[in-house]
Amino acid sequence: MTKPRIEKLAYIGGGSSYTPEFVDGFIQHENEVEVKEIALHDIDEDRLNIVGGMVERMIRYAELDTKVTLTLDRTEAIEGAQFVVSAIRVGGMEARIRDEKIPLKYDVIGQETTGPGGTLKAWRTIPVALDIARDLAKYAPDAWYLNFTNPSGIITEAIFKNTNLKVVGLCNNPINMQLGLATLLGVSTDEIFMEWVGLNHVNWIQRVYIQGNDVTTDLIAKLEDHPDMKWFDPDLVRALGVIPTYYLQYYYAHPKKLAEAKSAKKSRGEVVLEVEKALFEKYADPSELVKPPELNLRGGALYSEAALRLIFSLLFDRRDVQIVVTRNNGSIPDLPDDASVEIPCVVGAHGVTPLHMGPLPETIRALCQQAKAWESWTVEAGVTGDRDAALIAMLTNPLVPSYEVAKALLAEMLPANKDYLPQFYPLGV
Ligand code: G6P
Protein backbone atom coordinates (compact mmCIF):
# COMPACT_ATOMS: atom_id res chain seq x y z
CA MET A 1 0.00 0.00 0.00
CA THR A 2 1.34 3.43 -0.83
CA LYS A 3 1.83 5.75 2.08
CA PRO A 4 -0.31 8.91 2.27
CA ARG A 5 1.66 11.88 1.20
CA ILE A 6 2.08 15.57 1.94
CA GLU A 7 3.41 17.16 -1.23
CA LYS A 8 4.72 20.30 0.41
CA LEU A 9 4.91 21.80 3.85
CA ALA A 10 6.25 25.30 4.47
CA TYR A 11 7.80 26.36 7.76
CA ILE A 12 8.02 30.13 8.22
CA GLY A 13 10.67 30.86 10.82
CA GLY A 14 12.65 27.85 9.65
CA GLY A 15 15.79 29.20 11.33
CA SER A 16 14.08 28.71 14.71
CA SER A 17 15.82 26.47 17.22
CA TYR A 18 12.52 24.52 17.38
CA THR A 19 12.56 23.47 13.71
CA PRO A 20 14.44 20.19 14.40
CA GLU A 21 11.80 19.39 17.07
CA PHE A 22 9.08 19.71 14.45
CA VAL A 23 10.96 17.74 11.80
CA ASP A 24 11.71 15.01 14.31
CA GLY A 25 7.94 14.49 14.54
CA PHE A 26 7.86 13.42 10.89
CA ILE A 27 10.84 11.15 11.46
CA GLN A 28 9.11 9.48 14.42
CA HIS A 29 5.93 9.06 12.37
CA GLU A 30 7.61 8.07 9.11
CA ASN A 31 5.43 4.99 8.76
CA GLU A 32 2.28 7.06 8.67
CA VAL A 33 3.07 9.71 6.09
CA GLU A 34 5.58 10.63 3.44
CA VAL A 35 6.53 14.28 3.04
CA LYS A 36 7.81 15.15 -0.43
CA GLU A 37 9.13 18.59 0.44
CA ILE A 38 9.72 20.71 3.52
CA ALA A 39 10.43 24.33 2.62
CA LEU A 40 12.13 26.28 5.39
CA HIS A 41 11.95 30.05 5.18
CA ASP A 42 13.71 32.58 7.36
CA ILE A 43 14.88 36.18 7.09
CA ASP A 44 18.16 35.31 8.83
CA GLU A 45 20.35 33.51 6.33
CA ASP A 46 22.92 32.25 8.84
CA ARG A 47 20.34 30.71 11.14
CA LEU A 48 18.50 29.24 8.18
CA ASN A 49 21.64 27.57 6.87
CA ILE A 50 22.66 26.17 10.24
CA VAL A 51 19.21 24.83 11.16
CA GLY A 52 18.60 23.76 7.57
CA GLY A 53 21.86 21.79 7.58
CA MET A 54 20.80 20.02 10.76
CA VAL A 55 17.37 19.21 9.34
CA GLU A 56 18.94 17.89 6.16
CA ARG A 57 21.24 15.57 8.16
CA MET A 58 18.39 14.36 10.38
CA ILE A 59 16.32 13.49 7.33
CA ARG A 60 19.13 11.70 5.52
CA TYR A 61 20.13 9.80 8.66
CA ALA A 62 16.53 8.64 9.07
CA GLU A 63 16.63 7.63 5.38
CA LEU A 64 13.60 9.68 4.44
CA ASP A 65 13.07 10.78 0.90
CA THR A 66 12.03 14.33 1.80
CA LYS A 67 13.44 17.24 -0.14
CA VAL A 68 14.53 20.10 2.13
CA THR A 69 14.37 23.54 0.52
CA LEU A 70 15.96 26.53 2.24
CA THR A 71 14.82 29.91 1.05
CA LEU A 72 14.88 33.59 1.96
CA ASP A 73 11.92 34.12 -0.36
CA ARG A 74 8.73 33.56 1.59
CA THR A 75 6.49 33.25 -1.42
CA GLU A 76 8.72 30.50 -2.81
CA ALA A 77 8.30 28.59 0.45
CA ILE A 78 4.54 29.05 0.57
CA GLU A 79 3.67 28.50 -3.07
CA GLY A 80 1.71 25.27 -3.44
CA ALA A 81 2.11 24.20 0.21
CA GLN A 82 -0.65 22.17 1.86
CA PHE A 83 0.39 23.24 5.33
CA VAL A 84 2.10 26.48 6.31
CA VAL A 85 3.52 26.52 9.81
CA SER A 86 4.38 29.86 11.37
CA ALA A 87 6.95 29.89 14.18
CA ILE A 88 8.42 33.37 14.11
CA ARG A 89 9.89 35.77 16.64
CA VAL A 90 9.74 39.29 15.24
CA GLY A 91 12.58 41.31 16.74
CA GLY A 92 14.35 38.19 17.93
CA MET A 93 15.34 37.30 21.47
CA GLU A 94 16.55 40.86 22.05
CA ALA A 95 12.96 42.09 21.84
CA ARG A 96 11.78 39.34 24.18
CA ILE A 97 14.36 40.37 26.76
CA ARG A 98 13.22 43.99 26.49
CA ASP A 99 9.59 42.89 26.90
CA GLU A 100 10.58 41.01 30.03
CA LYS A 101 12.67 43.78 31.57
CA ILE A 102 10.86 47.07 30.97
CA PRO A 103 7.66 46.14 32.87
CA LEU A 104 9.68 45.13 35.95
CA LYS A 105 10.47 48.82 36.45
CA TYR A 106 6.74 49.35 37.00
CA ASP A 107 6.32 46.30 39.23
CA VAL A 108 4.64 44.31 36.49
CA ILE A 109 5.93 41.02 35.16
CA GLY A 110 6.66 41.25 31.42
CA GLN A 111 6.00 37.61 30.42
CA GLU A 112 6.02 37.01 26.69
CA THR A 113 2.49 35.66 26.49
CA THR A 114 0.36 36.70 29.45
CA GLY A 115 1.78 40.08 30.43
CA PRO A 116 2.58 43.37 28.69
CA GLY A 117 5.45 41.47 27.04
CA GLY A 118 2.76 39.45 25.26
CA THR A 119 1.04 42.65 24.17
CA LEU A 120 4.18 43.97 22.52
CA LYS A 121 5.09 40.59 21.06
CA ALA A 122 1.62 40.47 19.52
CA TRP A 123 1.94 43.98 18.11
CA ARG A 124 5.31 43.18 16.53
CA THR A 125 3.94 39.95 15.11
CA ILE A 126 0.48 40.90 13.80
CA PRO A 127 1.70 42.88 10.74
CA VAL A 128 3.98 39.99 9.74
CA ALA A 129 1.34 37.32 10.44
CA LEU A 130 -1.09 39.21 8.19
CA ASP A 131 1.59 39.58 5.53
CA ILE A 132 2.14 35.83 5.60
CA ALA A 133 -1.64 35.47 5.35
CA ARG A 134 -1.62 37.58 2.17
CA ASP A 135 0.98 35.23 0.69
CA LEU A 136 -1.16 32.25 1.58
CA ALA A 137 -4.23 33.84 0.01
CA LYS A 138 -2.25 34.35 -3.18
CA TYR A 139 0.03 31.33 -3.41
CA ALA A 140 -1.61 28.61 -1.32
CA PRO A 141 -5.25 29.59 -0.71
CA ASP A 142 -6.29 26.07 0.30
CA ALA A 143 -3.44 25.56 2.73
CA TRP A 144 -3.86 25.22 6.46
CA TYR A 145 -2.18 28.10 8.28
CA LEU A 146 -0.90 26.54 11.49
CA ASN A 147 0.04 29.21 13.95
CA PHE A 148 2.64 28.20 16.54
CA THR A 149 3.74 31.80 17.04
CA ASN A 150 3.11 33.31 20.46
CA PRO A 151 0.96 34.73 21.85
CA SER A 152 -0.89 32.05 19.92
CA GLY A 153 -4.44 33.03 20.93
CA ILE A 154 -3.95 36.67 19.94
CA ILE A 155 -2.16 35.95 16.66
CA THR A 156 -4.69 33.31 15.63
CA GLU A 157 -7.55 35.71 16.41
CA ALA A 158 -5.89 38.46 14.35
CA ILE A 159 -5.66 36.07 11.41
CA PHE A 160 -9.20 34.73 11.46
CA LYS A 161 -10.70 38.18 12.06
CA ASN A 162 -8.89 39.59 9.04
CA THR A 163 -8.75 36.79 6.48
CA ASN A 164 -10.81 33.90 5.14
CA LEU A 165 -7.96 31.46 5.51
CA LYS A 166 -8.11 28.10 7.23
CA VAL A 167 -6.19 28.82 10.41
CA VAL A 168 -5.62 26.87 13.63
CA GLY A 169 -3.49 27.90 16.60
CA LEU A 170 -1.49 25.39 18.53
CA CYS A 171 0.23 25.11 21.88
CA ASN A 172 2.04 22.23 23.53
CA ASN A 173 0.59 22.86 26.99
CA PRO A 174 -2.50 20.67 26.62
CA ILE A 175 -0.47 17.67 25.43
CA ASN A 176 2.12 18.22 28.16
CA MET A 177 -0.58 18.46 30.78
CA GLN A 178 -2.27 15.32 29.50
CA LEU A 179 1.01 13.47 29.74
CA GLY A 180 1.68 14.84 33.23
CA LEU A 181 -1.75 13.78 34.46
CA ALA A 182 -1.44 10.34 32.87
CA THR A 183 1.86 9.81 34.65
CA LEU A 184 0.43 11.02 37.93
CA LEU A 185 -2.62 8.79 37.66
CA GLY A 186 -0.74 5.80 36.29
CA VAL A 187 -2.83 5.52 33.12
CA SER A 188 -2.09 6.00 29.44
CA THR A 189 -2.75 9.35 27.79
CA ASP A 190 -5.44 7.79 25.57
CA GLU A 191 -7.55 6.98 28.59
CA ILE A 192 -7.82 10.60 29.71
CA PHE A 193 -10.35 13.17 28.60
CA MET A 194 -9.71 16.70 29.81
CA GLU A 195 -12.48 19.30 29.67
CA TRP A 196 -10.08 22.14 28.96
CA VAL A 197 -11.64 25.62 28.92
CA GLY A 198 -10.43 29.16 28.38
CA LEU A 199 -7.87 30.86 26.19
CA ASN A 200 -4.36 29.99 25.15
CA HIS A 201 -2.24 30.25 28.32
CA VAL A 202 -5.32 31.33 30.31
CA ASN A 203 -6.99 27.99 30.83
CA TRP A 204 -8.31 25.59 33.37
CA ILE A 205 -9.23 21.91 33.32
CA GLN A 206 -12.78 21.83 34.55
CA ARG A 207 -13.15 18.05 34.64
CA VAL A 208 -10.90 15.07 34.06
CA TYR A 209 -12.33 11.70 33.10
CA ILE A 210 -10.61 8.34 32.94
CA GLN A 211 -12.56 5.88 30.89
CA GLY A 212 -15.69 7.86 31.64
CA ASN A 213 -15.17 8.21 35.39
CA ASP A 214 -14.92 11.74 36.73
CA VAL A 215 -11.66 11.80 38.72
CA THR A 216 -11.40 15.57 39.15
CA THR A 217 -11.82 15.69 42.93
CA ASP A 218 -9.33 12.86 43.53
CA LEU A 219 -6.95 14.48 41.14
CA ILE A 220 -7.12 17.84 42.90
CA ALA A 221 -6.20 16.04 46.13
CA LYS A 222 -3.32 14.22 44.44
CA LEU A 223 -1.95 17.38 42.87
CA GLU A 224 -1.28 18.75 46.36
CA ASP A 225 1.57 16.32 46.86
CA HIS A 226 2.98 16.37 43.40
CA PRO A 227 6.29 18.25 43.13
CA ASP A 228 5.81 19.19 39.46
CA MET A 229 2.30 20.43 39.99
CA LYS A 230 2.92 22.73 42.93
CA TRP A 231 2.31 25.94 41.04
CA PHE A 232 -0.73 26.75 43.11
CA ASP A 233 -1.82 26.79 46.69
CA PRO A 234 -4.08 23.73 47.23
CA ASP A 235 -6.64 25.95 48.95
CA LEU A 236 -6.94 27.99 45.78
CA VAL A 237 -7.40 24.93 43.60
CA ARG A 238 -10.02 23.49 45.94
CA ALA A 239 -11.93 26.77 46.00
CA LEU A 240 -11.80 27.14 42.24
CA GLY A 241 -13.10 23.61 41.84
CA VAL A 242 -11.18 23.34 38.58
CA ILE A 243 -7.50 22.79 37.87
CA PRO A 244 -5.59 25.93 36.89
CA THR A 245 -2.80 25.31 34.40
CA TYR A 246 0.78 26.51 34.44
CA TYR A 247 0.54 30.02 32.95
CA LEU A 248 -2.13 31.13 35.40
CA GLN A 249 0.65 31.50 37.95
CA TYR A 250 1.36 34.88 36.46
CA TYR A 251 -2.15 36.02 37.38
CA TYR A 252 -2.89 34.17 40.62
CA ALA A 253 0.62 34.60 42.01
CA HIS A 254 1.73 37.83 40.42
CA PRO A 255 3.61 39.25 43.45
CA LYS A 256 5.55 35.99 43.84
CA LYS A 257 6.39 35.73 40.13
CA LEU A 258 7.33 39.41 40.10
CA ALA A 259 9.66 38.98 43.07
CA GLU A 260 11.25 35.96 41.37
CA ALA A 261 11.72 37.86 38.13
CA LYS A 262 13.17 40.87 39.91
CA SER A 263 15.68 38.85 41.89
CA ALA A 264 16.66 36.55 39.00
CA LYS A 265 20.11 37.17 37.57
CA LYS A 266 18.76 36.59 34.08
CA SER A 267 15.40 36.93 32.44
CA ARG A 268 13.92 33.85 30.76
CA GLY A 269 14.90 35.32 27.39
CA GLU A 270 18.51 35.59 28.52
CA VAL A 271 18.47 31.99 29.74
CA VAL A 272 16.95 30.88 26.45
CA LEU A 273 19.70 32.75 24.57
CA GLU A 274 22.25 30.51 26.28
CA VAL A 275 20.27 27.36 25.57
CA GLU A 276 20.01 28.46 21.95
CA LYS A 277 23.74 29.10 21.75
CA ALA A 278 24.41 25.51 22.82
CA LEU A 279 21.75 24.24 20.42
CA PHE A 280 23.14 26.17 17.48
CA GLU A 281 26.64 24.81 18.18
CA LYS A 282 25.17 21.35 17.88
CA TYR A 283 23.15 22.20 14.79
CA ALA A 284 26.33 23.49 13.14
CA ASP A 285 28.26 20.31 13.96
CA PRO A 286 28.21 17.92 10.97
CA SER A 287 28.44 14.90 13.28
CA GLU A 288 25.05 15.71 14.90
CA LEU A 289 22.39 13.61 13.21
CA VAL A 290 19.43 13.52 15.59
CA LYS A 291 17.42 16.02 17.63
CA PRO A 292 19.67 17.06 20.54
CA PRO A 293 18.43 16.43 24.11
CA GLU A 294 19.09 20.10 25.00
CA LEU A 295 15.89 20.92 23.12
CA ASN A 296 14.01 19.63 26.14
CA LEU A 297 15.31 22.62 28.08
CA ARG A 298 12.99 24.79 26.03
CA GLY A 299 9.35 25.21 27.01
CA GLY A 300 8.25 23.93 23.62
CA ALA A 301 9.09 20.29 24.30
CA LEU A 302 6.58 17.91 22.67
CA TYR A 303 5.45 20.55 20.20
CA SER A 304 6.07 18.09 17.39
CA GLU A 305 3.67 15.56 18.91
CA ALA A 306 0.88 18.13 19.14
CA ALA A 307 1.66 19.42 15.63
CA LEU A 308 1.70 15.99 14.04
CA ARG A 309 -1.57 14.99 15.68
CA LEU A 310 -3.18 18.10 14.31
CA ILE A 311 -1.74 17.72 10.82
CA PHE A 312 -2.67 14.03 10.64
CA SER A 313 -6.27 14.65 11.68
CA LEU A 314 -6.67 17.45 9.12
CA LEU A 315 -5.08 15.28 6.47
CA PHE A 316 -6.60 11.89 7.25
CA ASP A 317 -9.99 13.11 8.42
CA ARG A 318 -9.55 11.45 11.79
CA ARG A 319 -12.32 13.50 13.44
CA ASP A 320 -10.75 12.98 16.84
CA VAL A 321 -10.84 15.45 19.72
CA GLN A 322 -7.86 17.75 20.19
CA ILE A 323 -7.32 20.89 22.22
CA VAL A 324 -6.48 23.70 19.82
CA VAL A 325 -6.95 27.44 19.43
CA THR A 326 -9.90 28.39 17.27
CA ARG A 327 -12.85 30.78 16.88
CA ASN A 328 -15.25 30.40 19.80
CA ASN A 329 -18.42 30.20 17.72
CA GLY A 330 -20.59 30.02 20.83
CA SER A 331 -18.76 27.15 22.48
CA ILE A 332 -18.21 29.25 25.63
CA PRO A 333 -21.25 31.55 25.74
CA ASP A 334 -19.51 33.91 28.21
CA LEU A 335 -17.02 34.94 25.52
CA PRO A 336 -17.62 36.64 22.14
CA ASP A 337 -18.34 34.32 19.22
CA ASP A 338 -15.52 35.82 17.18
CA ALA A 339 -12.87 35.51 19.89
CA SER A 340 -10.20 32.84 19.97
CA VAL A 341 -10.47 30.15 22.62
CA GLU A 342 -8.42 27.07 23.44
CA ILE A 343 -10.82 24.18 23.85
CA PRO A 344 -11.42 20.58 22.77
CA CYS A 345 -12.41 20.44 19.10
CA VAL A 346 -13.24 17.71 16.61
CA VAL A 347 -10.46 17.86 14.02
CA GLY A 348 -10.96 16.36 10.58
CA ALA A 349 -10.56 17.12 6.90
CA HIS A 350 -13.48 19.53 7.25
CA GLY A 351 -11.49 21.61 9.72
CA VAL A 352 -11.91 22.28 13.40
CA THR A 353 -15.29 22.14 15.14
CA PRO A 354 -15.30 23.29 18.78
CA LEU A 355 -17.22 21.19 21.27
CA HIS A 356 -19.88 23.08 23.17
CA MET A 357 -18.18 23.65 26.53
CA GLY A 358 -21.02 25.68 28.05
CA PRO A 359 -20.80 28.59 30.49
CA LEU A 360 -17.59 29.00 32.45
CA PRO A 361 -17.68 28.14 36.14
CA GLU A 362 -18.28 31.34 38.09
CA THR A 363 -15.00 30.90 39.95
CA ILE A 364 -13.01 31.57 36.78
CA ARG A 365 -15.34 33.51 34.54
CA ALA A 366 -14.27 37.06 35.43
CA LEU A 367 -10.56 36.43 34.91
CA CYS A 368 -11.16 34.65 31.63
CA GLN A 369 -13.36 37.46 30.35
CA GLN A 370 -10.85 40.10 31.38
CA ALA A 371 -7.99 38.24 29.71
CA LYS A 372 -10.14 37.90 26.60
CA ALA A 373 -10.84 41.63 26.59
CA TRP A 374 -7.08 42.24 26.78
CA GLU A 375 -6.46 39.82 23.90
CA SER A 376 -9.15 41.25 21.64
CA TRP A 377 -8.12 44.86 22.30
CA THR A 378 -4.56 43.80 21.57
CA VAL A 379 -5.73 42.44 18.22
CA GLU A 380 -7.67 45.62 17.48
CA ALA A 381 -4.72 47.89 18.31
CA GLY A 382 -2.23 45.56 16.62
CA VAL A 383 -4.17 45.65 13.35
CA THR A 384 -5.15 49.31 13.29
CA GLY A 385 -2.36 51.03 15.23
CA ASP A 386 -5.01 53.00 17.08
CA ARG A 387 -3.45 54.52 20.21
CA ASP A 388 -6.69 54.60 22.22
CA ALA A 389 -7.20 50.91 21.51
CA ALA A 390 -3.58 50.35 22.56
CA LEU A 391 -4.22 52.07 25.87
CA ILE A 392 -7.32 49.98 26.53
CA ALA A 393 -5.37 46.83 25.59
CA MET A 394 -2.60 47.69 28.04
CA LEU A 395 -5.07 48.66 30.75
CA THR A 396 -7.20 45.52 30.46
CA ASN A 397 -4.24 43.18 30.85
CA PRO A 398 -4.94 41.49 34.20
CA LEU A 399 -1.42 42.28 35.43
CA VAL A 400 -1.56 46.02 34.80
CA PRO A 401 -2.90 47.73 37.92
CA SER A 402 -3.74 51.26 36.79
CA TYR A 403 -4.08 53.79 34.04
CA GLU A 404 -0.81 55.42 35.15
CA VAL A 405 1.11 52.19 34.77
CA ALA A 406 -0.57 51.35 31.46
CA LYS A 407 0.33 54.79 30.12
CA ALA A 408 3.94 54.54 31.34
CA LEU A 409 4.35 51.06 29.85
CA LEU A 410 3.07 52.25 26.49
CA ALA A 411 5.25 55.36 26.60
CA GLU A 412 8.34 53.21 27.05
CA MET A 413 7.51 50.00 25.20
CA LEU A 414 6.11 51.42 21.97
CA PRO A 415 9.17 53.53 21.08
CA ALA A 416 11.49 50.71 22.16
CA ASN A 417 9.84 48.55 19.50
CA LYS A 418 9.39 51.26 16.88
CA ASP A 419 11.31 49.40 14.18
CA TYR A 420 8.81 46.54 14.32
CA LEU A 421 5.58 48.48 14.68
CA PRO A 422 4.64 49.94 11.28
CA GLN A 423 0.99 50.18 12.36
CA PHE A 424 1.93 52.59 15.18
CA TYR A 425 4.72 54.37 13.30
CA PRO A 426 3.53 54.50 9.69
CA LEU A 427 6.07 57.16 8.81
CA GLY A 428 8.84 55.35 10.63
CA VAL A 429 9.11 58.02 13.35
C1 G6P B 1 5.64 26.60 26.57
C2 G6P B 1 4.52 27.36 25.99
C3 G6P B 1 4.94 28.01 24.72
C4 G6P B 1 6.14 28.87 24.95
C5 G6P B 1 7.21 28.11 25.61
C6 G6P B 1 8.29 29.06 26.08
O1 G6P B 1 5.91 25.58 25.73
O2 G6P B 1 3.42 26.56 25.76
O3 G6P B 1 3.89 28.78 24.22
O4 G6P B 1 6.62 29.35 23.73
O5 G6P B 1 6.78 27.40 26.72
O6 G6P B 1 9.46 28.37 26.21
P1 G6P B 1 10.86 29.12 26.29
O7 G6P B 1 11.85 28.01 26.36
O8 G6P B 1 10.98 29.97 25.06
O9 G6P B 1 10.80 29.95 27.52
Coordinates of N, CA and C in Angstrom, one line a residue, residues 8-16 19-20 23 37-57 59-60 66-78 283:
K8 N 3.8 19.2 0.0 CA 4.7 20.3 0.4 C 4.2 20.9 1.7
L9 N 5.2 21.1 2.6 CA 4.9 21.8 3.9 C 5.9 23.0 4.0
A10 N 5.4 24.1 4.3 CA 6.2 25.3 4.5 C 6.4 25.6 5.9
Y11 N 7.6 26.0 6.4 CA 7.8 26.4 7.8 C 8.4 27.8 7.8
I12 N 7.6 28.7 8.2 CA 8.0 30.1 8.2 C 8.6 30.4 9.6
G13 N 9.9 30.8 9.6 CA 10.7 30.9 10.8 C 11.5 29.6 10.9
G14 N 11.9 29.1 9.7 CA 12.7 27.8 9.6 C 14.0 27.9 10.4
G15 N 14.5 29.1 10.6 CA 15.8 29.2 11.3 C 15.6 29.1 12.8
S16 N 14.4 28.8 13.3 CA 14.1 28.7 14.7 C 14.8 27.5 15.3
T19 N 12.8 24.2 15.0 CA 12.6 23.5 13.7 C 12.9 22.0 13.8
P20 N 14.1 21.6 14.3 CA 14.4 20.2 14.4 C 13.4 19.4 15.3
V23 N 10.6 18.7 12.8 CA 11.0 17.7 11.8 C 11.1 16.3 12.4
E37 N 8.2 17.4 0.3 CA 9.1 18.6 0.4 C 8.8 19.4 1.7
I38 N 9.9 19.7 2.4 CA 9.7 20.7 3.5 C 10.5 22.0 3.1
A39 N 9.8 23.1 3.0 CA 10.4 24.3 2.6 C 10.6 25.2 3.9
L40 N 11.9 25.5 4.2 CA 12.1 26.3 5.4 C 12.4 27.7 4.9
H41 N 11.7 28.6 5.5 CA 11.9 30.0 5.2 C 12.4 30.8 6.4
D42 N 13.4 31.7 6.3 CA 13.7 32.6 7.4 C 14.3 33.9 6.8
I43 N 14.3 34.9 7.6 CA 14.9 36.2 7.1 C 16.4 36.2 7.5
D44 N 16.8 35.3 8.4 CA 18.2 35.3 8.8 C 18.9 34.2 8.1
E45 N 19.7 34.5 7.2 CA 20.4 33.5 6.3 C 21.3 32.6 7.1
D46 N 22.0 33.1 8.1 CA 22.9 32.3 8.8 C 22.2 31.2 9.6
R47 N 21.1 31.7 10.3 CA 20.3 30.7 11.1 C 19.7 29.7 10.2
L48 N 19.2 30.2 9.1 CA 18.5 29.2 8.2 C 19.5 28.1 7.7
N49 N 20.7 28.6 7.4 CA 21.6 27.6 6.9 C 22.0 26.6 8.0
I50 N 22.2 27.1 9.2 CA 22.7 26.2 10.2 C 21.5 25.2 10.6
V51 N 20.3 25.7 10.8 CA 19.2 24.8 11.2 C 18.9 23.9 10.0
G52 N 18.9 24.5 8.8 CA 18.6 23.8 7.6 C 19.6 22.6 7.4
G53 N 20.8 22.9 7.7 CA 21.9 21.8 7.6 C 21.5 20.7 8.5
M54 N 21.2 21.0 9.8 CA 20.8 20.0 10.8 C 19.6 19.2 10.3
V55 N 18.6 19.9 9.8 CA 17.4 19.2 9.3 C 17.7 18.2 8.2
E56 N 18.5 18.7 7.3 CA 18.9 17.9 6.2 C 19.6 16.6 6.7
R57 N 20.5 16.8 7.6 CA 21.2 15.6 8.2 C 20.3 14.6 8.9
I59 N 17.2 14.2 8.3 CA 16.3 13.5 7.3 C 17.1 12.4 6.6
R60 N 18.3 12.7 6.2 CA 19.1 11.7 5.5 C 19.4 10.5 6.5
T66 N 12.6 13.0 1.8 CA 12.0 14.3 1.8 C 13.0 15.3 1.3
K67 N 12.6 16.2 0.4 CA 13.4 17.2 -0.1 C 13.4 18.4 0.8
V68 N 14.5 18.9 1.2 CA 14.5 20.1 2.1 C 14.9 21.3 1.3
T69 N 14.1 22.3 1.3 CA 14.4 23.5 0.5 C 14.6 24.6 1.5
L70 N 15.7 25.4 1.4 CA 16.0 26.5 2.2 C 15.8 27.8 1.4
T71 N 15.0 28.7 1.9 CA 14.8 29.9 1.1 C 14.6 31.2 1.9
L72 N 15.1 32.3 1.3 CA 14.9 33.6 2.0 C 13.6 34.3 1.3
D73 N 13.1 33.6 0.4 CA 11.9 34.1 -0.4 C 10.7 33.4 0.2
R74 N 9.9 34.2 0.9 CA 8.7 33.6 1.6 C 7.7 33.0 0.6
T75 N 7.5 33.7 -0.5 CA 6.5 33.3 -1.4 C 6.9 31.9 -2.0
E76 N 8.2 31.8 -2.3 CA 8.7 30.5 -2.8 C 8.4 29.4 -1.8
A77 N 8.6 29.6 -0.5 CA 8.3 28.6 0.5 C 6.8 28.2 0.5
I78 N 6.0 29.3 0.4 CA 4.5 29.1 0.6 C 3.9 28.5 -0.7
Y283 N 23.7 22.2 16.1 CA 23.2 22.2 14.8 C 24.2 22.4 13.7

